[in-house]
């Protein structure tokens, strides 16, 4: 089975792109499943089910969804293998622009949209910078010039990636993406021993552990303070 | 090809002299490079301690690799002869698996081809095939040749080298900039050498196309529909490096469509125009008829059709004149 991790800011068009891409993969006779990771709530599983795609969802609740993802990715991989998928796609929303769920040698796709503004690419960390493929959606609602500027900004922060424009509504471009996702050679049996491409931020402060009160005397562990001094 | 070893120990100052485009790369990647001419790249990337690397999500090793990659891409972009003289479409099949109704369609620079057919009949797949330079590997099994040859795969994967620029019906702007700032931003991303001149030219040309003129200080979000279309067409004609322009219908309001096409053609573009409007369809040299997902026919515009076009254009002018007078608050009279 191949595993592909697809990540991107909330509502960037991940599900729309995945649904259209799976149509093209299915036409090639491939069996595809999806696992959706989110924080508090998602309806995506209903959308996948409606399209007849086997799906599992995981809600991280109070935990960081990317930490939750990596703690569960081996289990869902085994689920996918047991179901006999040729390809398992994981969809996860990058919430803090800092985490990224990408694993070394596992194809990583980042989905961002043209509406998020030309300064967004530089604000997104490893989720964008270390992706193999960057999909840009919602090109239908901005001008050609804005599409070109946005793509060039993405290219500046990740020159290694293949950048593709996909319309999540019509699926234009999703066939092309589908040709890049499955390759016998990239088959995996287990992820045990594999590594993340980038560390997740270290946390564990008192608020991670359930503290709700404000004030220095309640803050322990990994605490960092804002710098309010004027810089030169 | 420049490898990472060739740049790692070079000074920032001399790198910027050779590759001025690196400044935007450093800036977008949040690197503080100003006044650091005498440090080497290795020194600049190596300065972050572990905590800072974590905090700012910086991976010096990846950054070095990507710097080299970026330099190579930009050098290729600046030097390459990407000229497209012709585009050839070789037939595939329609949705029922029937062979398409033409043998080989060669489209040359400064030619306008219209695409007609019912909505949903396969126009976007045709565009997709061209953009992806299909090699009998898409659902239609069409093949695309550039300058008569099988093109190399960089047309598929490069960001700066795109075969098709698309002018869609909705030309909304979402950025909060005025016309000049907007075009400057675009020019910067295209690495043009004389941005001031180019910006000037685009605004002048756009104003020739637009019914109502606008200034370089006008915020792009307050342009009218016709003005936005005019600006986008002038911008695409002059700034976009893509040799093929796909136009999805040009609405007949607030813009001189004939002039718009002529501007694109004078910039040696190949223009593909999907349309339901008879005037646009007949303005093309040839038209592609799409049915059931395939190209059913390719028709050359006949002499007779050209006279019909003149009649239609005459009618069009009459309608426009009435529209202008109504907008000005006049009462219409016959004759
Ligand atoms: N106009 C336009 N809308 C799009 C496009 N792609 C997605 N959308 C719309 O954007 C909204 C969000 O799309 P989703 O596919 O649900 O986004 P997502 O990234 O999966 O969202 P989450 O999983 O909730 O983070 C939906 O209303 C889509 O219909 C596109 O290319 N163009
Ligand atoms: Mg989703």
Coordinates of C-alpha atoms and ligand atoms in Angstrom, one line a residue:
Chain A
X1 CA 0.0 0.0 0.0
X2 CA 1.1 3.6 -0.7
X3 CA 0.5 6.3 2.0
X4 CA 0.2 9.9 1.1
X5 CA -0.2 12.7 3.7
X6 CA -2.2 15.7 2.7
X7 CA -2.2 18.7 4.9
X8 CA -3.1 22.4 4.8
X9 CA -4.8 25.2 6.6
X10 CA -8.5 24.8 7.5
X11 CA -10.9 25.1 4.6
X12 CA -8.1 25.4 2.0
X13 CA -9.8 22.8 -0.2
X14 CA -8.2 19.5 0.9
X15 CA -11.4 17.4 0.9
X16 CA -12.6 18.8 -2.4
X17 CA -9.2 18.1 -4.0
X18 CA -9.0 14.6 -2.5
X19 CA -12.5 13.7 -3.6
X20 CA -11.8 14.7 -7.2
X21 CA -8.4 13.0 -7.2
X22 CA -9.8 9.8 -5.9
X23 CA -12.3 9.8 -8.8
X24 CA -9.4 9.7 -11.2
X25 CA -7.5 7.1 -9.2
X26 CA -10.6 4.8 -9.0
X27 CA -10.9 5.0 -12.8
X28 CA -7.5 3.6 -13.0
X29 CA -8.7 0.6 -10.9
X30 CA -7.0 1.6 -7.6
X31 CA -8.6 1.1 -4.3
X32 CA -8.3 4.2 -2.1
X33 CA -9.2 4.9 1.5
X34 CA -9.0 8.0 3.6
X35 CA -8.3 8.8 7.2
X36 CA -9.2 12.3 8.4
X37 CA -7.5 13.9 11.4
X38 CA -9.0 17.0 12.9
X39 CA -9.2 18.8 16.2
X40 CA -12.8 19.2 17.5
X41 CA -15.2 18.6 14.7
X42 CA -15.3 17.4 11.1
X43 CA -18.0 16.4 8.6
X44 CA -15.5 15.3 6.1
X45 CA -16.1 11.6 6.9
X46 CA -19.7 12.0 5.8
X47 CA -18.5 13.5 2.5
X48 CA -16.1 10.6 1.8
X49 CA -18.8 8.1 2.8
X50 CA -21.3 9.7 0.4
X51 CA -18.7 9.2 -2.3
X52 CA -18.4 5.6 -1.4
X53 CA -14.8 6.0 -0.1
X54 CA -13.9 3.9 3.0
X55 CA -13.0 6.4 5.7
X56 CA -11.9 6.6 9.4
X57 CA -11.8 9.8 11.4
X58 CA -9.8 10.8 14.4
X59 CA -10.5 13.8 16.6
X60 CA -7.7 14.9 18.8
X61 CA -9.9 17.0 21.1
X62 CA -7.7 18.8 23.7
X63 CA -4.5 17.5 22.1
X64 CA -2.6 19.0 19.2
X65 CA -4.0 17.3 16.1
X66 CA -0.5 16.8 14.5
X67 CA 0.8 15.2 17.7
X68 CA -2.3 13.0 17.7
X69 CA -1.7 12.2 14.0
X70 CA 1.8 11.0 14.5
X71 CA 0.8 8.9 17.5
X72 CA -1.8 7.1 15.4
X73 CA -0.4 6.9 12.0
X74 CA 1.0 3.4 12.3
X75 CA -2.4 2.1 13.5
X76 CA -4.3 3.6 10.5
X77 CA -1.6 2.3 8.1
X78 CA -2.3 -1.2 9.4
X79 CA -6.0 -0.6 9.0
X80 CA -5.4 0.4 5.4
X81 CA -3.3 -2.6 4.6
X82 CA -5.9 -4.9 6.2
X83 CA -8.6 -3.3 4.0
X84 CA -6.5 -4.0 1.0
X85 CA -6.1 -0.4 -0.2
X86 CA -3.6 0.4 -2.9
X87 CA -3.4 3.9 -1.5
X88 CA -4.3 5.4 1.8
X89 CA -4.6 9.2 2.0
X90 CA -4.5 11.0 5.3
X91 CA -6.1 14.4 5.5
X92 CA -5.2 16.7 8.3
X93 CA -5.7 20.3 9.0
X94 CA -2.6 22.3 9.9
X95 CA -3.8 24.5 12.7
X96 CA -0.8 26.4 14.0
X97 CA 1.3 26.9 10.9
X98 CA 4.2 25.3 12.8
X99 CA 3.5 21.6 12.9
X100 CA 3.6 19.3 10.0
X101 CA 2.7 15.7 9.8
X102 CA 5.1 14.8 7.0
X103 CA 7.2 11.6 7.3
X104 CA 10.5 11.0 5.5
X105 CA 10.0 9.1 2.2
X106 CA 6.2 9.3 2.5
X107 CA 4.7 11.5 -0.2
X108 CA 3.6 14.8 1.4
X109 CA 1.1 17.2 -0.2
X110 CA 0.3 20.7 1.1
X111 CA -3.0 22.3 0.0
X112 CA -3.3 26.1 0.3
X113 CA -5.6 28.5 -1.4
X114 CA -5.2 31.7 -3.4
X115 CA -7.5 33.6 -1.2
X116 CA -5.2 33.3 1.8
X117 CA -3.1 36.2 0.6
X118 CA 0.4 36.5 -0.8
X119 CA 2.0 36.8 2.6
X120 CA 0.7 33.5 3.7
X121 CA 3.4 31.3 2.2
X122 CA 6.1 32.8 4.3
X123 CA 4.0 32.4 7.5
X124 CA 3.5 28.7 7.0
X125 CA 6.4 26.6 8.3
X126 CA 7.5 23.1 7.5
X127 CA 4.0 22.1 6.4
X128 CA 4.6 24.1 3.2
X129 CA 8.4 24.2 3.1
X130 CA 9.0 20.5 3.2
X131 CA 6.1 19.3 1.1
X132 CA 6.8 17.4 -2.1
X133 CA 3.8 18.7 -3.9
X134 CA 2.0 22.0 -3.2
X135 CA -1.6 22.3 -4.5
X136 CA -3.0 25.8 -4.9
X137 CA -6.8 26.0 -5.0
X138 CA -9.5 28.6 -5.6
X139 CA -7.7 30.0 -8.6
X140 CA -11.2 30.4 -10.2
X141 CA -12.0 33.4 -7.9
X142 CA -8.8 35.4 -8.4
X143 CA -7.1 37.0 -11.4
X144 CA -4.4 35.4 -13.5
X145 CA -1.9 37.9 -12.1
X146 CA -2.7 37.0 -8.5
X147 CA -2.4 33.3 -9.3
X148 CA 1.1 33.9 -10.8
X149 CA 2.2 36.1 -7.9
X150 CA 0.9 33.5 -5.3
X151 CA 2.6 30.6 -7.1
X152 CA 5.9 32.5 -7.3
X153 CA 5.7 33.2 -3.5
X154 CA 5.2 29.5 -2.8
X155 CA 8.1 28.7 -5.1
X156 CA 10.3 31.1 -3.1
X157 CA 9.7 29.2 0.2
X158 CA 9.7 25.8 -1.4
X159 CA 11.6 25.6 -4.7
X160 CA 11.8 21.8 -4.5
X161 CA 8.1 21.2 -4.7
X162 CA 5.9 20.5 -7.7
X163 CA 3.3 23.3 -7.6
X164 CA -0.1 22.6 -9.1
X165 CA -3.2 24.7 -9.5
X166 CA -6.4 22.7 -8.9
X167 CA -10.0 23.8 -8.9
X168 CA -11.6 22.0 -6.1
X169 CA -15.1 22.6 -7.4
X170 CA -14.7 21.4 -11.0
X171 CA -11.7 19.1 -10.4
X172 CA -9.6 20.7 -13.1
X173 CA -6.1 19.6 -12.4
X174 CA -7.0 16.7 -10.2
X175 CA -6.4 14.1 -12.8
X176 CA -2.8 15.5 -13.1
X177 CA -2.3 15.2 -9.4
X178 CA -3.6 11.6 -9.4
X179 CA -0.8 10.6 -11.6
X180 CA 1.8 11.6 -9.0
X181 CA 0.3 9.9 -6.0
X182 CA 0.6 6.2 -6.6
X183 CA 3.8 4.2 -7.4
X184 CA 4.4 0.5 -6.6
X185 CA 7.9 1.4 -5.6
X186 CA 6.7 3.5 -2.7
X187 CA 4.8 0.7 -1.0
X188 CA 5.0 0.5 2.8
X189 CA 4.3 -2.4 5.2
X190 CA 4.8 -0.5 8.4
X191 CA 5.9 3.0 9.5
X192 CA 7.7 1.8 12.7
X193 CA 11.1 3.3 12.8
X194 CA 10.4 6.0 10.2
X195 CA 11.0 9.6 11.1
X196 CA 9.2 12.9 10.9
X197 CA 10.6 15.4 8.4
X198 CA 10.6 18.1 11.0
X199 CA 10.3 18.2 14.7
X200 CA 7.0 19.2 16.2
X201 CA 7.2 22.2 18.6
X202 CA 8.0 21.3 22.2
X203 CA 5.3 22.2 24.6
X204 CA 4.4 20.9 28.0
X205 CA 3.7 24.0 30.0
X206 CA 1.2 24.2 32.9
X207 CA -1.6 25.0 30.4
X208 CA -0.9 21.8 28.5
X209 CA -1.7 20.0 31.8
X210 CA -5.0 21.7 32.4
X211 CA -4.1 24.9 34.2
X212 CA -6.7 27.6 33.6
X213 CA -5.6 30.5 35.9
X214 CA -3.6 33.4 34.6
X215 CA -0.4 34.7 36.3
X216 CA 3.2 33.9 36.5
X217 CA 2.9 31.9 39.7
X218 CA 0.8 29.3 37.8
X219 CA 3.2 28.9 35.0
X220 CA 5.7 26.0 35.1
X221 CA 7.7 23.9 32.7
X222 CA 8.3 25.2 29.2
X223 CA 7.3 28.9 29.4
X224 CA 8.3 31.6 27.0
X225 CA 7.7 35.3 27.4
X226 CA 6.8 37.9 24.8
X227 CA 9.4 40.6 24.3
X228 CA 7.9 44.0 24.8
X229 CA 11.1 46.0 24.8
X230 CA 11.6 48.2 21.8
X231 CA 14.0 46.7 19.4
X232 CA 16.5 49.0 17.8
Chain B
X1 CA 23.9 23.2 -12.5
X2 CA 25.1 24.9 -9.3
X3 CA 25.5 22.6 -6.4
X4 CA 25.2 23.5 -2.7
X5 CA 29.0 23.1 -2.3
X6 CA 29.6 25.8 -4.8
X7 CA 27.6 28.3 -2.8
X8 CA 27.9 27.2 0.9
X9 CA 31.2 29.1 1.5
X10 CA 30.6 32.1 -0.7
X11 CA 29.9 35.6 0.8
X12 CA 26.4 36.9 0.8
X13 CA 27.5 40.1 -0.9
X14 CA 29.0 38.4 -3.9
X15 CA 26.1 35.9 -4.1
X16 CA 23.7 38.8 -4.3
X17 CA 25.8 40.4 -6.9
X18 CA 25.6 37.3 -9.1
X19 CA 22.1 36.3 -8.3
X20 CA 20.1 39.5 -7.3
X21 CA 16.9 37.4 -7.1
X22 CA 18.3 35.8 -4.0
X23 CA 17.2 38.8 -2.0
X24 CA 13.5 37.9 -2.4
X25 CA 14.3 34.3 -1.5
X26 CA 16.1 35.3 1.7
X27 CA 13.3 37.7 2.6
X28 CA 10.5 35.3 2.0
X29 CA 12.3 32.7 4.1
X30 CA 12.7 35.2 7.0
X31 CA 16.5 35.5 6.9
X32 CA 18.1 38.7 8.1
X33 CA 20.6 39.2 5.3
X34 CA 20.9 43.0 5.1
X35 CA 24.3 44.3 6.0
X36 CA 25.7 40.8 6.1
X37 CA 27.7 41.0 2.8
X38 CA 30.8 39.5 4.4
X39 CA 29.3 36.4 6.0
X40 CA 29.2 33.2 4.1
X41 CA 25.9 31.4 3.4
X42 CA 27.0 28.6 5.7
X43 CA 27.6 31.2 8.5
X44 CA 24.2 32.8 8.0
X45 CA 22.3 29.5 8.0
X46 CA 24.5 28.0 10.8
X47 CA 23.8 30.9 13.2
X48 CA 20.6 29.6 14.5
X49 CA 21.0 27.5 17.7
X50 CA 18.9 24.5 18.2
X51 CA 16.2 26.4 20.0
X52 CA 15.9 29.0 17.3
X53 CA 15.8 26.3 14.6
X54 CA 12.9 24.7 16.5
X55 CA 11.2 28.0 17.2
X56 CA 11.3 29.4 13.7
X57 CA 11.1 26.1 12.0
X58 CA 14.3 26.5 10.1
X59 CA 16.2 23.5 8.7
X60 CA 19.7 24.8 7.6
X61 CA 20.3 21.7 5.6
X62 CA 17.1 21.9 3.6
X63 CA 17.6 25.7 3.2
X64 CA 21.0 25.2 1.6
X65 CA 19.6 22.6 -0.7
X66 CA 16.7 24.8 -1.7
X67 CA 18.9 27.9 -2.2
X68 CA 20.9 26.0 -4.8
X69 CA 17.7 24.7 -6.4
X70 CA 16.2 28.2 -6.5
X71 CA 19.4 29.6 -8.2
X72 CA 19.3 26.9 -10.8
X73 CA 15.6 27.5 -11.5
X74 CA 15.9 31.2 -11.9
X75 CA 19.0 30.9 -14.1
X76 CA 17.1 28.5 -16.3
X77 CA 14.1 30.8 -16.4
X78 CA 16.2 33.8 -17.3
X79 CA 18.3 32.2 -20.0
X80 CA 16.1 29.6 -21.6
X81 CA 14.7 30.0 -25.0
X82 CA 11.2 29.0 -24.2
X83 CA 9.8 30.3 -27.4
X84 CA 6.7 28.5 -28.6
X85 CA 6.1 28.9 -32.3
X86 CA 3.4 26.3 -32.7
X87 CA 1.3 24.0 -30.8
X88 CA 0.1 20.7 -32.3
X89 CA -2.9 18.7 -31.0
X90 CA -3.0 15.1 -32.0
X91 CA -6.4 13.4 -31.8
X92 CA -7.6 11.1 -29.0
X93 CA -11.1 9.9 -28.3
X94 CA -14.4 11.3 -27.1
X95 CA -16.3 10.0 -24.1
X96 CA -17.7 7.1 -26.1
X97 CA -14.3 6.1 -27.3
X98 CA -14.7 7.3 -30.9
X99 CA -11.7 8.9 -32.5
X100 CA -11.9 12.7 -32.7
X101 CA -12.9 14.4 -35.9
X102 CA -9.5 15.8 -37.1
X103 CA -6.1 14.5 -38.0
X104 CA -3.7 17.0 -36.5
X105 CA -4.3 20.6 -35.5
X106 CA -1.4 22.9 -35.7
X107 CA -1.9 26.3 -34.1
X108 CA 0.7 29.1 -34.7
X109 CA 1.7 32.3 -32.8
X110 CA -0.7 35.2 -33.2
X111 CA -3.6 32.9 -34.1
X112 CA -7.0 33.0 -32.5
X113 CA -8.9 29.8 -32.1
X114 CA -12.4 29.8 -30.7
X115 CA -13.8 26.8 -28.8
X116 CA -17.5 26.2 -29.1
X117 CA -19.9 23.6 -27.8
X118 CA -22.4 23.0 -25.0
X119 CA -21.4 23.7 -21.4
X120 CA -19.7 20.6 -19.9
X121 CA -18.8 19.1 -23.3
X122 CA -15.1 18.9 -22.6
X123 CA -13.7 22.4 -23.0
X124 CA -11.8 22.3 -19.7
X125 CA -10.4 18.8 -20.4
X126 CA -9.0 20.2 -23.7
X127 CA -7.4 23.1 -21.8
X128 CA -6.1 20.6 -19.2
X129 CA -4.6 18.5 -21.9
X130 CA -2.7 21.5 -23.3
X131 CA -1.6 22.7 -19.9
X132 CA -0.3 19.2 -18.9
X133 CA 1.2 18.7 -22.3
X134 CA -0.7 15.4 -22.5
X135 CA 1.2 12.5 -24.1
X136 CA -1.7 10.1 -24.6
X137 CA -1.7 9.8 -20.9
X138 CA -4.9 11.6 -20.0
X139 CA -8.6 10.4 -20.2
X140 CA -8.9 11.7 -23.8
X141 CA -5.6 10.1 -24.9
X142 CA -4.7 13.3 -26.8
X143 CA -1.1 14.3 -27.4
X144 CA 0.3 17.8 -27.5
X145 CA 3.5 18.8 -29.4
X146 CA 5.4 22.0 -29.0
X147 CA 7.2 23.4 -32.1
X148 CA 6.4 20.0 -33.7
X149 CA 8.2 18.0 -31.1
X150 CA 7.4 16.0 -28.0
X151 CA 8.1 18.6 -25.3
X152 CA 10.2 18.0 -22.3
X153 CA 8.6 17.5 -18.9
X154 CA 9.6 20.9 -17.4
X155 CA 6.5 22.3 -19.1
X156 CA 4.5 20.1 -16.7
X157 CA 6.4 20.8 -13.5
X158 CA 8.0 24.2 -13.6
X159 CA 6.3 27.1 -11.8
X160 CA 7.8 29.9 -13.8
X161 CA 7.4 28.2 -17.1
X162 CA 3.7 27.7 -17.7
X163 CA 2.3 26.9 -21.1
X164 CA -1.1 28.5 -20.5
X165 CA -2.3 31.6 -18.8
X166 CA -6.0 31.7 -18.1
X167 CA -8.3 34.7 -18.2
X168 CA -11.4 33.5 -16.4
X169 CA -14.8 35.1 -16.4
X170 CA -14.6 36.2 -12.8
X171 CA -11.7 38.6 -12.6
X172 CA -12.1 39.5 -9.0
X173 CA -9.2 41.0 -7.2
X174 CA -8.7 40.2 -3.5
X175 CA -5.5 42.1 -2.8
X176 CA -5.7 45.5 -1.1
X177 CA -3.4 47.4 -3.5
X178 CA -3.8 50.1 -6.1
X179 CA -3.3 49.4 -9.8
X180 CA 0.3 50.4 -9.9
X181 CA 1.3 48.5 -6.8
X182 CA -0.5 45.4 -8.1
X183 CA 1.2 45.4 -11.5
X184 CA 4.6 46.1 -9.8
X185 CA 4.1 43.1 -7.6
X186 CA 3.3 41.0 -10.6
X187 CA 6.3 42.4 -12.5
X188 CA 8.6 41.6 -9.6
X189 CA 7.5 38.0 -9.5
X190 CA 8.3 37.7 -13.3
X191 CA 11.8 39.2 -12.7
X192 CA 11.3 41.9 -15.4
X193 CA 14.3 44.2 -15.8
X194 CA 12.5 47.5 -16.3
X195 CA 9.4 47.3 -14.1
X196 CA 8.6 51.0 -14.2
X197 CA 8.3 51.0 -18.0
X198 CA 6.3 47.8 -18.1
X199 CA 3.8 49.1 -15.5
X200 CA 3.4 52.3 -17.4
X201 CA 2.7 50.4 -20.7
X202 CA 0.2 48.0 -19.1
X203 CA -1.8 50.9 -17.6
X204 CA -1.8 52.8 -20.9
X205 CA -2.9 49.7 -22.9
X206 CA -5.6 48.8 -20.3
X207 CA -7.0 52.3 -20.6
X208 CA -7.3 51.9 -24.4
X209 CA -9.4 48.8 -23.9
X210 CA -11.6 50.0 -21.1
X211 CA -14.7 52.1 -21.7
X212 CA -14.1 54.2 -18.7
X213 CA -10.5 55.2 -17.8
X214 CA -8.8 54.6 -14.5
X215 CA -5.6 55.8 -12.9
X216 CA -2.7 54.0 -11.4
X217 CA -3.8 55.2 -8.0
X218 CA -7.2 53.4 -8.3
X219 CA -7.5 50.6 -5.8
X220 CA -7.9 47.3 -7.8
X221 CA -10.9 46.3 -5.8
X222 CA -12.9 49.3 -6.9
X223 CA -12.3 48.8 -10.6
X224 CA -15.5 48.1 -12.6
X225 CA -16.0 44.7 -14.4
X226 CA -14.9 46.2 -17.7
X227 CA -11.9 47.9 -16.2
X228 CA -10.8 44.8 -14.4
X229 CA -11.0 42.8 -17.6
X230 CA -9.1 45.4 -19.5
X231 CA -6.4 45.5 -16.8
X232 CA -6.1 41.7 -16.7
X233 CA -5.9 41.4 -20.5
X234 CA -3.2 44.1 -20.8
X235 CA -1.3 42.6 -17.9
X236 CA -1.5 39.1 -19.3
X237 CA -0.5 40.2 -22.8
X238 CA 2.5 42.1 -21.6
X239 CA 3.7 40.5 -18.4
X240 CA 2.8 36.8 -18.6
X241 CA 5.5 34.6 -20.1
X242 CA 3.0 32.0 -21.1
X243 CA 2.7 31.6 -24.8
X244 CA -0.9 30.5 -24.8
X245 CA -3.7 32.5 -23.4
X246 CA -7.0 30.8 -22.7
X247 CA -9.9 33.1 -22.5
X248 CA -13.1 31.9 -21.0
X249 CA -15.7 34.3 -22.6
X250 CA -15.1 38.1 -22.6
X251 CA -18.2 39.7 -21.5
X252 CA -19.4 42.4 -23.8
X253 CA -19.5 45.3 -21.3
X254 CA -17.1 48.1 -20.7
X255 CA -14.3 46.7 -22.9
X256 CA -13.3 46.8 -26.6
X257 CA -13.0 43.1 -27.3
X258 CA -11.5 43.4 -30.8
X259 CA -8.8 45.6 -29.5
X260 CA -8.2 43.2 -26.6
X261 CA -7.6 40.4 -29.0
X262 CA -5.3 42.5 -31.2
X263 CA -3.2 43.4 -28.2
X264 CA -2.8 39.7 -27.3
X265 CA -1.9 38.9 -30.9
X266 CA 0.6 41.8 -31.2
X267 CA 2.4 40.2 -28.3
X268 CA 2.6 37.0 -30.3
X269 CA 0.3 34.9 -28.2
X270 CA -1.7 31.9 -29.2
X271 CA -5.2 32.7 -28.1
X272 CA -7.8 30.0 -27.3
X273 CA -11.2 31.4 -26.6
X274 CA -14.1 29.4 -25.2
X275 CA -17.3 31.3 -26.0
X276 CA -21.0 31.1 -26.7
X277 CA -20.9 34.6 -28.3
X278 CA -21.2 34.5 -32.1
X279 CA -19.1 37.6 -32.5
X280 CA -16.2 36.2 -30.6
X281 CA -16.6 32.8 -32.3
X282 CA -16.4 34.3 -35.7
X283 CA -13.6 36.7 -34.9
X284 CA -11.3 33.7 -34.6
X285 CA -9.4 32.3 -37.6
X286 CA -10.7 28.9 -36.9
X287 CA -13.0 27.3 -34.4
X288 CA -13.0 24.0 -32.6
X289 CA -16.3 22.3 -32.1
X290 CA -16.5 20.1 -29.0
X291 CA -19.1 17.4 -28.5
X292 CA -19.3 14.6 -26.0
X293 CA -15.8 15.2 -24.6
X294 CA -14.1 15.2 -28.0
X295 CA -13.2 17.6 -30.8
X296 CA -15.9 16.9 -33.4
X297 CA -14.7 19.3 -36.1
X298 CA -12.2 22.1 -36.8
X299 CA -13.8 24.8 -39.0
X300 CA -12.0 27.6 -40.8
X301 CA -14.0 30.9 -40.7
X302 CA -15.4 31.4 -44.2
X303 CA -15.6 34.6 -46.2
X304 CA -19.4 34.5 -45.9
X305 CA -19.1 34.2 -42.1
X306 CA -16.9 37.2 -42.1
X307 CA -19.6 39.3 -43.7
X308 CA -22.1 37.9 -41.2
X309 CA -19.6 39.0 -38.5
X310 CA -19.6 42.6 -39.9
X311 CA -23.4 42.6 -39.6
X312 CA -23.3 41.3 -36.0
X313 CA -20.7 43.9 -35.1
X314 CA -22.8 46.6 -36.5
X315 CA -25.8 45.4 -34.4
X316 CA -23.4 45.2 -31.4
X317 CA -22.4 48.8 -31.8
X318 CA -26.0 49.9 -32.0
X319 CA -26.8 48.1 -28.7
X320 CA -23.8 49.6 -27.1
X321 CA -24.7 53.1 -28.2
X322 CA -28.2 52.7 -26.8
X323 CA -26.7 51.4 -23.6
X324 CA -24.4 54.4 -23.2
X325 CA -27.2 56.8 -23.9
X326 CA -29.6 55.2 -21.4
X327 CA -26.8 55.3 -18.8
X328 CA -26.4 59.0 -19.4
X329 CA -30.1 59.5 -18.7
X330 CA -31.2 60.2 -22.3
X331 CA -34.6 59.4 -23.8
X332 CA -34.2 57.2 -26.9
X333 CA -35.7 58.1 -30.2
X334 CA -35.8 56.0 -33.4
X335 CA -33.3 56.7 -36.2
Ligands
LIG1 N1 -14.3 28.6 -5.6 C1 -13.7 27.6 -5.1 N2 -14.1 27.0 -4.0 C2 -13.4 25.9 -3.6 C3 -12.3 25.4 -4.3 N3 -11.8 24.3 -3.6 C4 -12.6 24.2 -2.5 N4 -13.6 25.2 -2.5 C5 -14.6 25.4 -1.4 O1 -13.9 25.8 -0.2 C6 -14.6 25.2 0.9 C7 -13.7 24.4 1.8 O2 -13.3 23.3 1.0 P1 -12.9 21.9 1.7 O3 -12.5 20.9 0.6 O4 -14.0 21.4 2.6 O5 -11.6 22.3 2.5 P2 -10.8 21.5 3.6 O6 -9.4 22.0 3.5 O7 -11.0 20.0 3.4 O8 -11.4 22.0 4.9 P3 -11.2 21.3 6.4 O9 -11.0 19.8 6.2 O10 -12.5 21.7 7.1 O11 -10.0 22.0 7.0 C8 -15.8 24.5 0.3 O12 -16.9 25.3 0.4 C9 -15.4 24.2 -1.1 O13 -16.5 24.0 -1.9 C10 -11.9 26.0 -5.5 O14 -10.9 25.6 -6.2 N5 -12.6 27.1 -5.9
LIG2 MG1 -11.6 18.6 4.8

